[in-house]
Amino acid sequence: MKLIKTILILVFFVLFSCVEKVEVQKKTNPKNVILLIADGTGLAQVSTAFYFKETSPNYGRFKNIGLINTSSASDSITDSAAGATAFSSGEKTYNGAIGVNTDSVAIENIVEVISLKNIKTGLIATSSITHATPAAFYAHSLSRNLAEDIALDLVASDVDFFAAGGLKYFNKRKDQRNLLKELESKEFVMDTIALDSFNNINDAQKVGFLLAQDGMPKMTENRGDFLENATDLGIKFLSKNNSNFFMMVEGSQIDWGGHSNDGNYVVTELLDFDDAVGKALDFAEKDGNTLVVVTGDHETGGLSLSSNQKVNQHGTEYSDYNDVNLTFSTHGHSTTLIPVFAFGPGSEEFQGIYQNNDIYKKIMKITGWK
Ligand code: MG
Ligand code: ZN
């Protein structure tokens, strides 16, 4: 009788521990994170993909969606430097700050935290690599305007892959230093002409592409498919040899279209960004271990998609509900809540309404990176 009891207890424990194992397996942490930031992009900008893209927008592939409040520590309306620092370091700071807090003290960014754990990191932008958004992921500067100082921080950083513009901040500097040489001496294979094929960079330790003097050309000026190709190449390079990775991809110029109240500029840049989102999702779907988070740092232009006002044959004004018109209310930023779209393991954590700096906290928690 005692033996039967012991056996029953043993069976119970074996069963119980099996159930627990299944539970643990379900909740495995994502091994890779791709954070895609559309600068200056609120719901109106995202919506343009659903009216103006000829194919189904990749934004439509997400199930887990939330909203963030993007206000900075200094202002109701953030700029891209404070917004990117919130994403890269988990702290709200003052407008203009790159990787420093409200006391002007450097704060650790995600690249610094995870490079120590042997996780590969990559940064892609259609601006200069020294521009506010990508800069917050490797630099510490009291002001976003100190581009040549920010370039020095890239040389000192542990970033493994980057692709953007900004060549002149590396090779036409006031201090006469040639940072391309300095990057090469730190195991970087540098290219200033065009993106390369994966086969050609496969053997490199680190790779950097600086493909314009400052910002990359606009889509309307034949940038082509740089952003989606760089996203694809970055994923292949950072995940080689089964490495885990974090990659930030920025659609930088949606913001610039908003500042200039140029609807066509906004839409062409947004559609290009949506293509890059598609590349990230294609990889994440196949991989199964990759979290994709897509958001914006703030809205630019106070954009609305309103109907065009027209006058009918009787001289009466009317709204043509079949003619969607991009109208702007400011040349600056606005503080509307910004949508967050998430896919992959842990993506349900991004539902709800929260602060922009919670994105960093959620990524670190879900991955177990910090
Ligand atoms: Mg930006
Ligand atoms: Zn802006």
XYZ file of C-alpha atoms and ligand atoms in Angstrom:
372
model
C 0.000 0.000 0.000
C 2.817 2.355 0.967
C 4.625 1.457 -2.280
C 1.544 2.271 -4.385
C 1.228 5.593 -2.615
C 4.884 6.408 -3.323
C 4.475 5.433 -6.971
C 1.353 7.595 -7.295
C 3.169 10.563 -5.792
C 6.097 10.014 -8.181
C 3.763 9.790 -11.195
C 2.062 12.983 -10.061
C 5.384 14.841 -9.858
C 6.569 13.572 -13.244
C 3.300 14.666 -14.860
C 3.357 18.020 -13.098
C 6.931 18.780 -14.179
C 6.031 17.890 -17.804
C 3.151 20.346 -17.794
C 5.495 22.989 -16.439
C 8.029 22.323 -19.207
C 5.395 22.785 -21.930
C 4.422 26.072 -20.289
C 8.057 27.254 -20.273
C 8.542 26.303 -23.931
C 5.520 28.362 -24.952
C 7.019 31.462 -23.388
C 10.524 31.343 -24.867
C 12.158 34.725 -25.214
C 12.710 36.072 -28.719
C 16.368 35.779 -29.743
C 16.303 38.704 -32.147
C 14.592 42.100 -32.155
C 14.025 44.328 -35.169
C 12.830 47.812 -34.168
C 11.596 49.859 -37.116
C 11.085 53.574 -36.445
C 9.149 55.734 -38.881
C 10.236 59.266 -38.011
C 7.354 61.750 -37.913
C 4.724 59.071 -38.414
C 1.343 59.033 -36.700
C -1.846 57.247 -37.623
C -2.587 59.556 -40.577
C 0.804 58.826 -42.157
C 0.357 55.062 -41.590
C -3.152 55.310 -43.068
C -1.775 56.631 -46.361
C -0.397 53.117 -47.021
C -3.993 51.824 -46.940
C -5.201 54.406 -49.489
C -2.194 54.840 -51.763
C -0.289 51.532 -51.825
C -1.195 49.337 -54.767
C -0.495 46.125 -52.829
C -1.591 45.191 -49.275
C 0.356 47.271 -46.734
C 2.709 45.320 -44.476
C 1.335 47.373 -41.579
C -1.799 45.248 -42.057
C 0.058 42.069 -41.028
C 0.184 42.933 -37.289
C -2.268 41.676 -34.668
C -0.777 43.270 -31.556
C -1.152 47.034 -31.609
C -0.764 49.717 -28.943
C -0.323 53.462 -28.536
C 2.471 55.512 -26.965
C 2.609 58.942 -25.413
C 5.755 60.522 -26.872
C 6.144 63.677 -24.738
C 9.739 64.320 -23.659
C 11.016 65.290 -20.195
C 11.287 68.925 -21.276
C 8.362 69.434 -23.676
C 4.828 68.227 -24.404
C 5.969 67.759 -27.992
C 9.160 65.727 -28.397
C 11.892 66.073 -30.981
C 13.569 63.059 -32.594
C 16.615 63.133 -30.273
C 14.627 62.806 -27.037
C 12.241 60.384 -28.758
C 15.056 58.102 -29.933
C 16.812 58.253 -26.542
C 13.580 57.031 -24.918
C 13.590 54.035 -27.305
C 17.328 53.309 -27.076
C 17.887 53.825 -23.346
C 14.489 53.716 -21.639
C 14.606 57.249 -20.253
C 12.732 60.389 -21.215
C 15.112 63.302 -21.590
C 15.176 66.878 -22.890
C 14.607 67.786 -26.540
C 17.902 67.736 -28.438
C 19.600 65.217 -26.109
C 21.365 62.183 -27.609
C 21.837 59.391 -25.065
C 22.123 61.707 -22.049
C 19.597 62.269 -19.263
C 18.084 65.522 -17.962
C 21.263 66.038 -15.864
C 23.318 65.762 -19.095
C 24.822 62.487 -17.873
C 25.367 59.651 -20.386
C 22.871 56.806 -20.074
C 23.533 53.271 -21.279
C 21.910 52.386 -24.612
C 20.693 49.017 -25.854
C 23.761 48.523 -28.088
C 26.056 48.992 -25.079
C 24.023 46.607 -22.905
C 23.721 43.718 -25.345
C 27.101 43.901 -27.093
C 28.559 42.660 -23.798
C 26.335 39.581 -24.170
C 27.665 38.862 -27.663
C 24.456 39.931 -29.370
C 25.089 41.519 -32.777
C 23.752 45.005 -33.467
C 22.872 46.917 -36.614
C 21.577 50.387 -37.529
C 19.978 51.497 -40.795
C 18.596 54.932 -41.719
C 17.762 57.041 -44.749
C 19.277 60.082 -42.993
C 22.923 60.511 -42.067
C 23.979 57.804 -39.573
C 24.838 60.740 -37.255
C 21.275 62.119 -37.383
C 19.264 62.135 -34.134
C 17.394 58.830 -34.405
C 20.254 56.431 -35.254
C 22.702 58.482 -33.117
C 20.768 57.761 -29.908
C 21.586 54.061 -30.371
C 25.373 54.509 -30.084
C 26.242 58.104 -29.082
C 26.139 60.394 -26.053
C 25.943 64.077 -26.887
C 24.459 67.119 -25.185
C 23.146 68.214 -28.572
C 21.948 66.438 -31.710
C 23.710 69.144 -33.753
C 27.246 67.932 -32.945
C 27.379 65.525 -35.902
C 31.195 65.265 -36.059
C 31.366 64.374 -32.348
C 28.574 61.862 -32.817
C 30.543 60.215 -35.663
C 33.443 59.657 -33.219
C 31.068 57.756 -30.937
C 30.168 55.418 -33.801
C 33.848 54.530 -34.230
C 34.083 53.817 -30.495
C 30.835 51.816 -30.390
C 30.277 48.062 -30.730
C 27.843 48.357 -33.652
C 28.448 45.490 -36.123
C 26.537 46.681 -39.194
C 25.328 50.050 -40.398
C 23.923 51.481 -43.608
C 22.935 55.137 -44.072
C 24.229 58.488 -45.363
C 26.610 60.881 -43.598
C 29.983 60.271 -45.260
C 31.169 63.893 -44.856
C 31.084 63.643 -41.047
C 33.672 60.847 -41.342
C 36.067 62.027 -44.041
C 35.675 65.825 -44.366
C 36.056 66.811 -40.741
C 37.305 69.968 -39.055
C 39.795 67.882 -37.044
C 41.168 66.331 -40.297
C 40.760 62.800 -38.900
C 39.734 60.138 -41.418
C 37.198 58.038 -39.569
C 36.817 55.643 -42.502
C 40.427 54.529 -41.834
C 39.702 54.343 -38.115
C 36.624 52.183 -38.742
C 38.683 49.901 -41.008
C 41.284 49.508 -38.283
C 38.418 48.304 -36.059
C 37.612 45.399 -38.403
C 35.032 47.267 -40.483
C 34.759 46.650 -44.210
C 33.585 50.069 -45.427
C 31.707 50.846 -48.645
C 30.820 54.358 -49.809
C 29.396 53.452 -53.241
C 26.485 51.006 -52.913
C 25.066 48.147 -50.863
C 26.878 44.873 -51.530
C 25.584 41.316 -51.908
C 25.575 39.129 -48.814
C 28.073 36.744 -50.438
C 30.594 39.578 -50.721
C 30.327 40.658 -47.066
C 29.771 37.224 -45.551
C 33.397 36.889 -44.381
C 33.648 40.388 -42.872
C 33.655 40.914 -39.094
C 31.804 44.222 -39.371
C 30.374 46.176 -42.296
C 29.546 49.864 -42.767
C 27.847 51.559 -45.723
C 27.970 55.366 -45.949
C 26.213 56.009 -49.247
C 25.610 59.790 -49.306
C 27.446 62.895 -48.090
C 24.578 63.691 -45.708
C 21.031 62.286 -45.896
C 20.246 59.665 -48.544
C 18.364 60.947 -51.628
C 14.558 61.144 -51.432
C 12.458 58.354 -52.947
C 11.336 60.912 -55.548
C 15.026 61.472 -56.357
C 15.698 57.825 -57.149
C 16.822 56.364 -53.827
C 15.310 53.123 -55.119
C 15.000 50.126 -52.798
C 17.924 51.001 -50.502
C 15.893 50.691 -47.280
C 14.355 47.276 -47.910
C 17.609 45.913 -49.377
C 19.637 47.231 -46.422
C 17.098 45.662 -44.055
C 17.401 42.325 -45.836
C 21.212 42.510 -45.948
C 21.434 43.565 -42.292
C 19.293 40.628 -41.187
C 21.414 38.158 -43.201
C 24.696 39.614 -41.933
C 23.711 39.874 -38.262
C 22.085 36.423 -38.109
C 24.970 34.562 -39.802
C 26.549 31.722 -37.793
C 23.280 31.581 -35.842
C 24.032 34.827 -33.980
C 21.315 36.657 -32.073
C 20.837 40.293 -33.009
C 19.144 43.654 -32.493
C 18.593 45.898 -35.500
C 17.091 49.379 -35.708
C 15.742 50.507 -39.070
C 14.630 54.106 -39.536
C 12.462 55.611 -42.248
C 14.010 59.017 -41.552
C 12.463 61.161 -44.236
C 8.739 60.719 -43.586
C 9.446 63.413 -40.975
C 11.139 65.649 -43.548
C 8.129 65.396 -45.848
C 5.938 66.432 -42.917
C 8.148 69.424 -42.080
C 7.877 70.657 -45.655
C 4.103 69.894 -45.771
C 4.754 67.870 -48.923
C 2.125 65.116 -49.166
C 3.830 63.286 -52.014
C 7.140 63.278 -50.071
C 5.381 61.795 -47.011
C 3.546 59.089 -48.962
C 6.518 57.951 -51.076
C 8.739 57.686 -47.967
C 6.017 55.912 -45.958
C 5.438 53.339 -48.719
C 9.192 52.715 -48.870
C 9.286 52.210 -45.089
C 6.361 49.775 -45.376
C 8.466 47.689 -47.802
C 11.245 47.483 -45.185
C 8.665 46.415 -42.579
C 7.712 43.625 -45.009
C 11.312 42.347 -45.141
C 11.505 42.265 -41.333
C 8.181 40.418 -41.079
C 9.126 37.907 -43.794
C 12.239 36.981 -41.791
C 10.389 36.907 -38.455
C 7.671 34.631 -39.844
C 10.236 32.125 -41.101
C 12.527 32.411 -38.071
C 9.877 32.171 -35.335
C 12.268 33.624 -32.748
C 12.259 37.258 -33.787
C 10.260 40.117 -32.286
C 9.399 42.919 -34.723
C 8.301 46.278 -33.284
C 7.231 49.115 -35.572
C 6.505 52.593 -34.254
C 7.229 56.299 -34.708
C 8.965 58.841 -32.490
C 6.259 61.494 -32.980
C 3.941 62.854 -35.651
C 5.098 65.629 -38.004
C 2.979 68.167 -39.841
C -0.318 67.631 -38.027
C -1.388 65.607 -41.039
C -5.007 64.750 -41.737
C -6.574 62.793 -44.586
C -9.570 64.964 -45.310
C -11.850 65.239 -48.310
C -11.118 67.757 -51.024
C -13.467 70.762 -51.023
C -15.011 71.290 -54.463
C -17.685 73.485 -56.063
C -20.524 71.799 -57.999
C -22.234 73.071 -61.196
C -24.672 75.190 -59.143
C -21.775 76.990 -57.444
C -22.302 75.208 -54.095
C -19.254 74.038 -52.137
C -19.156 70.353 -51.195
C -16.757 67.755 -49.781
C -15.724 65.073 -52.266
C -15.511 61.950 -50.118
C -13.813 60.073 -52.939
C -10.908 62.496 -53.101
C -8.567 62.023 -50.118
C -6.433 65.087 -49.597
C -3.338 65.367 -47.377
C -3.681 68.543 -45.330
C -1.188 69.789 -42.743
C -1.703 72.001 -39.689
C 1.928 72.780 -38.766
C 5.476 72.749 -40.129
C 6.612 71.233 -36.824
C 5.816 68.106 -34.791
C 2.545 67.277 -33.011
C 1.886 65.264 -29.866
C -0.851 62.868 -30.983
C -0.478 59.336 -29.532
C 1.614 57.180 -31.864
C 0.724 53.605 -32.875
C 2.983 50.641 -32.047
C 2.747 47.410 -34.069
C 4.334 44.197 -32.788
C 4.821 40.685 -34.195
C 6.475 37.554 -32.848
C 7.184 36.106 -29.393
C 6.254 38.623 -26.689
C 4.362 40.887 -29.094
C 1.200 40.821 -26.958
C 3.142 42.916 -24.394
C 2.846 45.868 -26.764
C -0.952 46.126 -26.492
C -2.419 49.028 -24.518
C -1.445 52.654 -24.012
C 1.920 53.465 -22.452
C 4.946 55.776 -22.645
C 7.550 55.858 -25.437
C 10.341 54.811 -23.035
C 8.325 51.689 -22.114
C 9.230 50.275 -25.543
C 12.841 49.855 -24.348
C 11.682 48.354 -21.037
C 9.364 45.895 -22.771
C 12.069 44.780 -25.238
C 14.571 44.250 -22.420
C 12.052 42.333 -20.308
C 10.727 40.103 -23.096
C 14.200 39.193 -24.359
C 15.728 38.879 -20.896
C 18.588 41.082 -22.145
C 18.465 43.184 -18.989
Mg 15.034 60.643 -37.432
Zn 11.181 66.336 -37.225
